[in-house]
Tab-separated table of C-alpha atoms in Angstrom:
chain	number	residue	atom	x	y	z
H	1	UNK	CA	1.373	-0.626	6.488
H	2	UNK	CA	1.604	-1.620	2.863
H	3	UNK	CA	3.357	-1.581	-0.482
H	4	UNK	CA	2.208	-0.025	-3.754
H	5	UNK	CA	-0.661	-1.809	-5.551
H	6	UNK	CA	-1.338	-4.129	-2.620
H	7	UNK	CA	-4.937	-3.069	-2.084
H	8	UNK	CA	-4.048	-0.438	0.500
H	9	UNK	CA	-6.380	2.182	-1.025
H	10	UNK	CA	-9.336	-0.185	-0.615
H	11	UNK	CA	-8.276	-0.965	2.953
H	12	UNK	CA	-7.986	2.717	3.830
H	13	UNK	CA	-11.379	3.491	2.290
H	14	UNK	CA	-12.900	0.746	4.429
H	15	UNK	CA	-11.267	2.132	7.571
H	16	UNK	CA	-12.439	5.651	6.749
H	17	UNK	CA	-15.913	4.287	5.994
H	18	UNK	CA	-16.124	2.683	9.440
H	19	UNK	CA	-15.540	6.088	11.000
H	20	UNK	CA	-13.621	6.985	14.133
H	21	UNK	CA	-10.279	5.743	12.769
H	22	UNK	CA	-8.897	8.941	11.305
H	23	UNK	CA	-8.044	9.415	7.638
H	24	UNK	CA	-5.459	6.741	6.804
H	25	UNK	CA	-4.051	7.928	3.481
H	26	UNK	CA	-0.540	8.167	2.046
H	27	UNK	CA	0.104	11.549	3.678
H	28	UNK	CA	3.871	11.090	3.894
H	29	UNK	CA	4.165	10.948	0.102
H	30	UNK	CA	3.603	14.696	-0.160
H	31	UNK	CA	5.790	15.490	2.849
H	32	UNK	CA	8.710	13.427	1.573
H	33	UNK	CA	8.225	14.795	-1.938
H	34	UNK	CA	8.587	18.350	-0.654
H	35	UNK	CA	11.708	17.358	1.253
H	36	UNK	CA	13.339	15.707	-1.767
H	37	UNK	CA	12.662	18.750	-3.972
H	38	UNK	CA	14.188	21.072	-1.381
H	39	UNK	CA	17.130	18.703	-0.931
H	40	UNK	CA	17.767	18.712	-4.690
H	41	UNK	CA	18.022	22.498	-4.538
H	42	UNK	CA	20.572	22.249	-1.725
H	43	UNK	CA	18.246	23.369	1.062
H	44	UNK	CA	16.613	20.305	2.658
H	45	UNK	CA	13.687	21.085	4.923
H	46	UNK	CA	14.403	20.507	8.619
H	47	UNK	CA	12.070	17.930	10.109
H	48	UNK	CA	11.620	16.723	13.671
H	49	UNK	CA	9.412	14.418	15.682
H	50	UNK	CA	7.174	17.399	16.508
H	51	UNK	CA	6.861	18.236	12.808
H	52	UNK	CA	5.723	14.687	12.058
H	53	UNK	CA	3.146	14.674	14.855
H	54	UNK	CA	1.830	18.105	13.824
H	55	UNK	CA	1.660	16.946	10.199
H	56	UNK	CA	-0.352	13.857	11.179
H	57	UNK	CA	-2.768	15.943	13.230
H	58	UNK	CA	-3.253	18.372	10.334
H	59	UNK	CA	-3.737	15.703	7.664
H	60	UNK	CA	-4.713	12.419	9.309
H	61	UNK	CA	-7.637	13.490	11.503
H	62	UNK	CA	-11.291	13.773	10.552
H	63	UNK	CA	-12.819	17.194	11.236
H	64	UNK	CA	-15.146	15.760	13.877
H	65	UNK	CA	-12.468	13.707	15.663
H	66	UNK	CA	-9.157	15.570	16.111
H	67	UNK	CA	-7.882	13.029	18.632
H	68	UNK	CA	-7.482	10.132	16.173
H	69	UNK	CA	-5.083	10.312	13.229
H	70	UNK	CA	-4.619	7.730	10.499
H	71	UNK	CA	-1.793	7.262	8.021
H	72	UNK	CA	-0.684	4.732	5.425
H	73	UNK	CA	3.035	3.958	5.615
H	74	UNK	CA	4.689	2.276	2.648
H	75	UNK	CA	7.673	0.001	3.228
H	76	UNK	CA	9.900	2.234	1.126
H	77	UNK	CA	9.014	5.325	3.174
H	78	UNK	CA	10.194	3.938	6.510
H	79	UNK	CA	13.914	4.880	6.217
H	80	UNK	CA	13.145	8.576	5.615
H	81	UNK	CA	10.530	8.617	8.363
H	82	UNK	CA	13.082	7.135	10.757
H	83	UNK	CA	15.469	9.920	9.746
H	84	UNK	CA	12.875	12.601	10.500
H	85	UNK	CA	12.018	10.991	13.838
H	86	UNK	CA	15.662	10.650	14.855
H	87	UNK	CA	15.444	6.856	14.919
H	88	UNK	CA	18.403	4.605	13.985
H	89	UNK	CA	19.052	4.134	10.286
H	90	UNK	CA	19.165	0.611	8.872
H	91	UNK	CA	19.326	-0.932	5.397
H	92	UNK	CA	16.894	-3.627	6.559
H	93	UNK	CA	13.438	-2.123	6.021
H	94	UNK	CA	11.822	-4.599	8.377
H	95	UNK	CA	13.896	-2.940	11.105
H	96	UNK	CA	13.042	0.616	10.070
H	97	UNK	CA	9.367	-0.324	9.890
H	98	UNK	CA	9.617	-1.896	13.342
H	99	UNK	CA	11.358	1.195	14.705
H	100	UNK	CA	8.419	3.326	13.546
H	101	UNK	CA	5.948	0.891	15.130
H	102	UNK	CA	7.815	0.882	18.445
H	103	UNK	CA	7.960	4.683	18.366
H	104	UNK	CA	4.201	4.904	17.778
H	105	UNK	CA	3.364	2.565	20.660
H	106	UNK	CA	5.597	4.590	22.957
H	107	UNK	CA	4.328	7.986	21.790
H	108	UNK	CA	0.550	7.493	21.527
H	109	UNK	CA	-2.130	6.244	23.911
H	110	UNK	CA	-3.386	3.628	21.441
H	111	UNK	CA	-2.277	2.224	18.083
H	112	UNK	CA	-4.451	0.389	15.535
H	113	UNK	CA	-1.832	-1.497	13.508
H	114	UNK	CA	-3.046	-3.037	10.238
H	115	UNK	CA	-0.817	-4.696	7.620
H	116	UNK	CA	-2.083	-5.516	4.126
H	117	UNK	CA	-0.393	-7.967	1.776
H	118	UNK	CA	-1.194	-9.067	-1.763
H	119	UNK	CA	-0.074	-12.670	-1.708
H	120	UNK	CA	0.243	-12.920	-5.496
H	121	UNK	CA	3.534	-11.189	-6.256
H	122	UNK	CA	2.842	-11.521	-9.974
H	123	UNK	CA	-0.573	-9.847	-9.769
H	124	UNK	CA	0.944	-7.018	-7.773
H	125	UNK	CA	3.789	-6.559	-10.268
H	126	UNK	CA	1.327	-6.544	-13.167
H	127	UNK	CA	-0.848	-3.976	-11.423
H	128	UNK	CA	2.123	-1.757	-10.625
H	129	UNK	CA	3.529	-2.010	-14.152
H	130	UNK	CA	0.199	-1.201	-15.788
H	131	UNK	CA	-0.293	1.783	-13.469
H	132	UNK	CA	3.172	3.137	-14.264
H	133	UNK	CA	2.716	2.595	-17.993
H	134	UNK	CA	-0.656	4.351	-18.174
H	135	UNK	CA	-0.477	6.743	-15.202
H	136	UNK	CA	-3.883	5.349	-14.189
H	137	UNK	CA	-3.823	4.318	-10.542
H	138	UNK	CA	-7.447	4.502	-9.402
H	139	UNK	CA	-10.952	5.163	-10.643
H	140	UNK	CA	-11.617	8.882	-10.324
H	141	UNK	CA	-15.324	9.047	-11.237
H	142	UNK	CA	-17.057	6.921	-8.611
H	143	UNK	CA	-20.548	8.145	-9.516
H	144	UNK	CA	-20.323	6.908	-13.107
H	145	UNK	CA	-17.969	3.962	-12.637
H	146	UNK	CA	-19.938	1.602	-14.882
H	147	UNK	CA	-19.749	4.065	-17.764
H	148	UNK	CA	-16.111	5.071	-17.420
H	149	UNK	CA	-13.203	3.288	-19.084
H	150	UNK	CA	-10.142	4.395	-17.075
H	151	UNK	CA	-7.853	3.275	-19.923
H	152	UNK	CA	-9.617	5.137	-22.717
H	153	UNK	CA	-6.932	6.454	-25.079
H	154	UNK	CA	-4.191	4.419	-23.336
H	155	UNK	CA	-2.092	1.904	-25.253
H	156	UNK	CA	-0.160	-0.933	-23.603
H	157	UNK	CA	3.076	-2.138	-25.171
H	158	UNK	CA	3.114	-5.731	-23.904
H	159	UNK	CA	6.834	-6.207	-24.639
H	160	UNK	CA	7.777	-3.151	-22.604
H	161	UNK	CA	5.232	-4.100	-19.947
H	162	UNK	CA	6.689	-7.617	-19.593
H	163	UNK	CA	10.163	-6.209	-19.013
H	164	UNK	CA	8.823	-3.799	-16.422
H	165	UNK	CA	6.990	-6.611	-14.636
H	166	UNK	CA	10.061	-8.810	-14.420
H	167	UNK	CA	12.157	-5.882	-13.191
H	168	UNK	CA	9.632	-5.350	-10.386
H	169	UNK	CA	9.532	-8.977	-9.220
H	170	UNK	CA	12.568	-8.929	-6.875
H	171	UNK	CA	11.568	-5.703	-5.126
H	172	UNK	CA	7.910	-6.610	-4.696
H	173	UNK	CA	8.828	-10.064	-3.388
H	174	UNK	CA	11.304	-8.507	-0.921
H	175	UNK	CA	8.833	-5.883	0.295
H	176	UNK	CA	6.208	-8.588	0.843
H	177	UNK	CA	8.743	-10.500	2.934
H	178	UNK	CA	9.208	-7.356	5.016
H	179	UNK	CA	5.468	-7.065	5.648
H	180	UNK	CA	5.182	-10.737	6.587
H	181	UNK	CA	8.061	-10.221	9.009
H	182	UNK	CA	6.382	-7.165	10.501
H	183	UNK	CA	3.132	-9.078	10.974
H	184	UNK	CA	4.998	-11.972	12.618
H	185	UNK	CA	7.026	-9.673	14.887
H	186	UNK	CA	3.847	-7.951	16.030
H	187	UNK	CA	1.595	-10.979	16.386
H	188	UNK	CA	-1.176	-10.184	18.836
H	189	UNK	CA	-1.264	-6.494	18.059
H	190	UNK	CA	-1.161	-6.330	14.237
H	191	UNK	CA	-4.068	-7.345	12.003
H	192	UNK	CA	-2.775	-9.010	8.829
H	193	UNK	CA	-5.170	-8.492	5.913
H	194	UNK	CA	-4.965	-10.344	2.600
H	195	UNK	CA	-6.019	-8.237	-0.387
H	196	UNK	CA	-8.051	-10.991	-2.079
H	197	UNK	CA	-9.955	-11.666	1.148
H	198	UNK	CA	-10.595	-7.946	1.619
H	199	UNK	CA	-11.857	-7.509	-1.946
H	200	UNK	CA	-14.089	-10.586	-1.985
H	201	UNK	CA	-15.511	-10.519	1.551
H	202	UNK	CA	-16.400	-6.919	2.335
H	203	UNK	CA	-18.779	-7.548	5.270
H	204	UNK	CA	-16.490	-10.054	7.008
H	205	UNK	CA	-13.391	-7.965	6.392
H	206	UNK	CA	-15.001	-4.791	7.703
H	207	UNK	CA	-16.178	-6.642	10.816
H	208	UNK	CA	-12.594	-7.828	11.417
H	209	UNK	CA	-11.326	-4.279	11.042
H	210	UNK	CA	-14.003	-3.102	13.478
H	211	UNK	CA	-13.201	-5.792	16.073
H	212	UNK	CA	-9.459	-5.182	15.814
H	213	UNK	CA	-9.899	-1.434	16.302
H	214	UNK	CA	-12.164	-1.930	19.333
H	215	UNK	CA	-9.722	-4.432	20.853
H	216	UNK	CA	-6.999	-1.791	20.588
H	217	UNK	CA	-8.899	1.014	22.274
H	218	UNK	CA	-10.671	2.700	19.370
H	219	UNK	CA	-14.385	3.347	18.837
H	220	UNK	CA	-15.419	2.946	15.184
H	221	UNK	CA	-18.801	4.432	14.372
H	222	UNK	CA	-20.085	1.306	12.579
H	223	UNK	CA	-18.997	-2.252	11.859
H	224	UNK	CA	-19.800	-2.268	8.143
H	225	UNK	CA	-20.996	-0.095	5.271
H	226	UNK	CA	-21.814	-0.402	1.577
H	227	UNK	CA	-18.673	-0.386	-0.543
H	228	UNK	CA	-18.262	0.566	-4.206
H	229	UNK	CA	-15.606	-1.577	-5.867
H	230	UNK	CA	-14.570	-2.092	-9.448
H	231	UNK	CA	-11.281	-3.473	-10.715
H	232	UNK	CA	-9.294	-1.224	-13.024
H	233	UNK	CA	-8.328	-4.063	-15.370
H	234	UNK	CA	-11.160	-6.263	-16.632
H	235	UNK	CA	-10.759	-10.033	-16.465
H	236	UNK	CA	-10.059	-10.608	-20.169
H	237	UNK	CA	-7.364	-7.921	-20.300
H	238	UNK	CA	-5.800	-9.234	-17.102
H	239	UNK	CA	-5.660	-12.750	-18.539
H	240	UNK	CA	-4.092	-11.421	-21.743
H	241	UNK	CA	-1.352	-9.582	-19.821
H	242	UNK	CA	-0.646	-12.562	-17.572
H	243	UNK	CA	-0.453	-14.993	-20.527
H	244	UNK	CA	1.903	-12.653	-22.369
H	245	UNK	CA	4.148	-12.362	-19.323
H	246	UNK	CA	4.210	-16.095	-18.614
H	247	UNK	CA	5.330	-16.713	-22.202
H	248	UNK	CA	7.976	-13.982	-21.888
H	249	UNK	CA	9.184	-15.362	-18.537
H	250	UNK	CA	9.489	-18.933	-19.833
H	251	UNK	CA	11.393	-17.966	-22.960
H	252	UNK	CA	13.527	-15.069	-21.759
H	253	UNK	CA	17.151	-15.150	-20.682
H	254	UNK	CA	16.827	-13.894	-17.113
H	255	UNK	CA	19.387	-13.841	-14.328
H	256	UNK	CA	19.493	-16.660	-11.798
H	257	UNK	CA	17.906	-14.679	-8.954
H	258	UNK	CA	14.917	-13.654	-11.068
H	259	UNK	CA	14.530	-17.170	-12.452
H	260	UNK	CA	14.389	-18.567	-8.924
H	261	UNK	CA	11.758	-15.997	-7.929
H	262	UNK	CA	9.703	-16.782	-11.019
H	263	UNK	CA	9.552	-20.405	-9.922
H	264	UNK	CA	7.975	-19.445	-6.595
H	265	UNK	CA	5.644	-16.530	-7.336
H	266	UNK	CA	2.056	-17.007	-8.443
């Protein structure tokens, strides 16, 4: 369970790399996208609990292990998933997320629940804003990563970027609260992973993922593997964006709610 730009892609790659844990990717994004397009044309696609389970089996299972499915669920996707599953609707996303969790534990023999959070709301907002502004979300050429500049030909308007960042702050902060609440409500069965820890301690983090999966009835194929990791934004560019935003945030005329959030985020 995650939010956008929280490090969930790295987490899912680690889980796939361990083997035996399915293919935890953002499968619902395509499913919900198809539904929204059909709904806009006045003919929404009928969905049911069976459709969701069939979809997970078709997309979330590795070819050599059809009994284990993985999926990444974003906070914002939980209300629509609840609708498809026939679960109660609620404006509180912590409750819709919990409804999905409770459904999974009731429906399946075993559940490997992992929650990832990026504790720095500001870093997450910057990452999300840059991705939206450039349409660059991940490295695509993993074989030549050192030679590839993912932002080649992309220009960043720092003024527009700063406004986008500050507009994202309330939502990202709220979604992180939801994930903290989910982790607290499921203490003992959910593994809470911090993005910075995951990125900086690959061997330890993978061992924790392995141990958590085993404790919950799964059989990963290995407890660690070699990971390829490179940040999209280099350190100097990241510092430039952060400095620009901090200046913008200190001088701008922002509403009271945003100002209060800016005092607490890091």
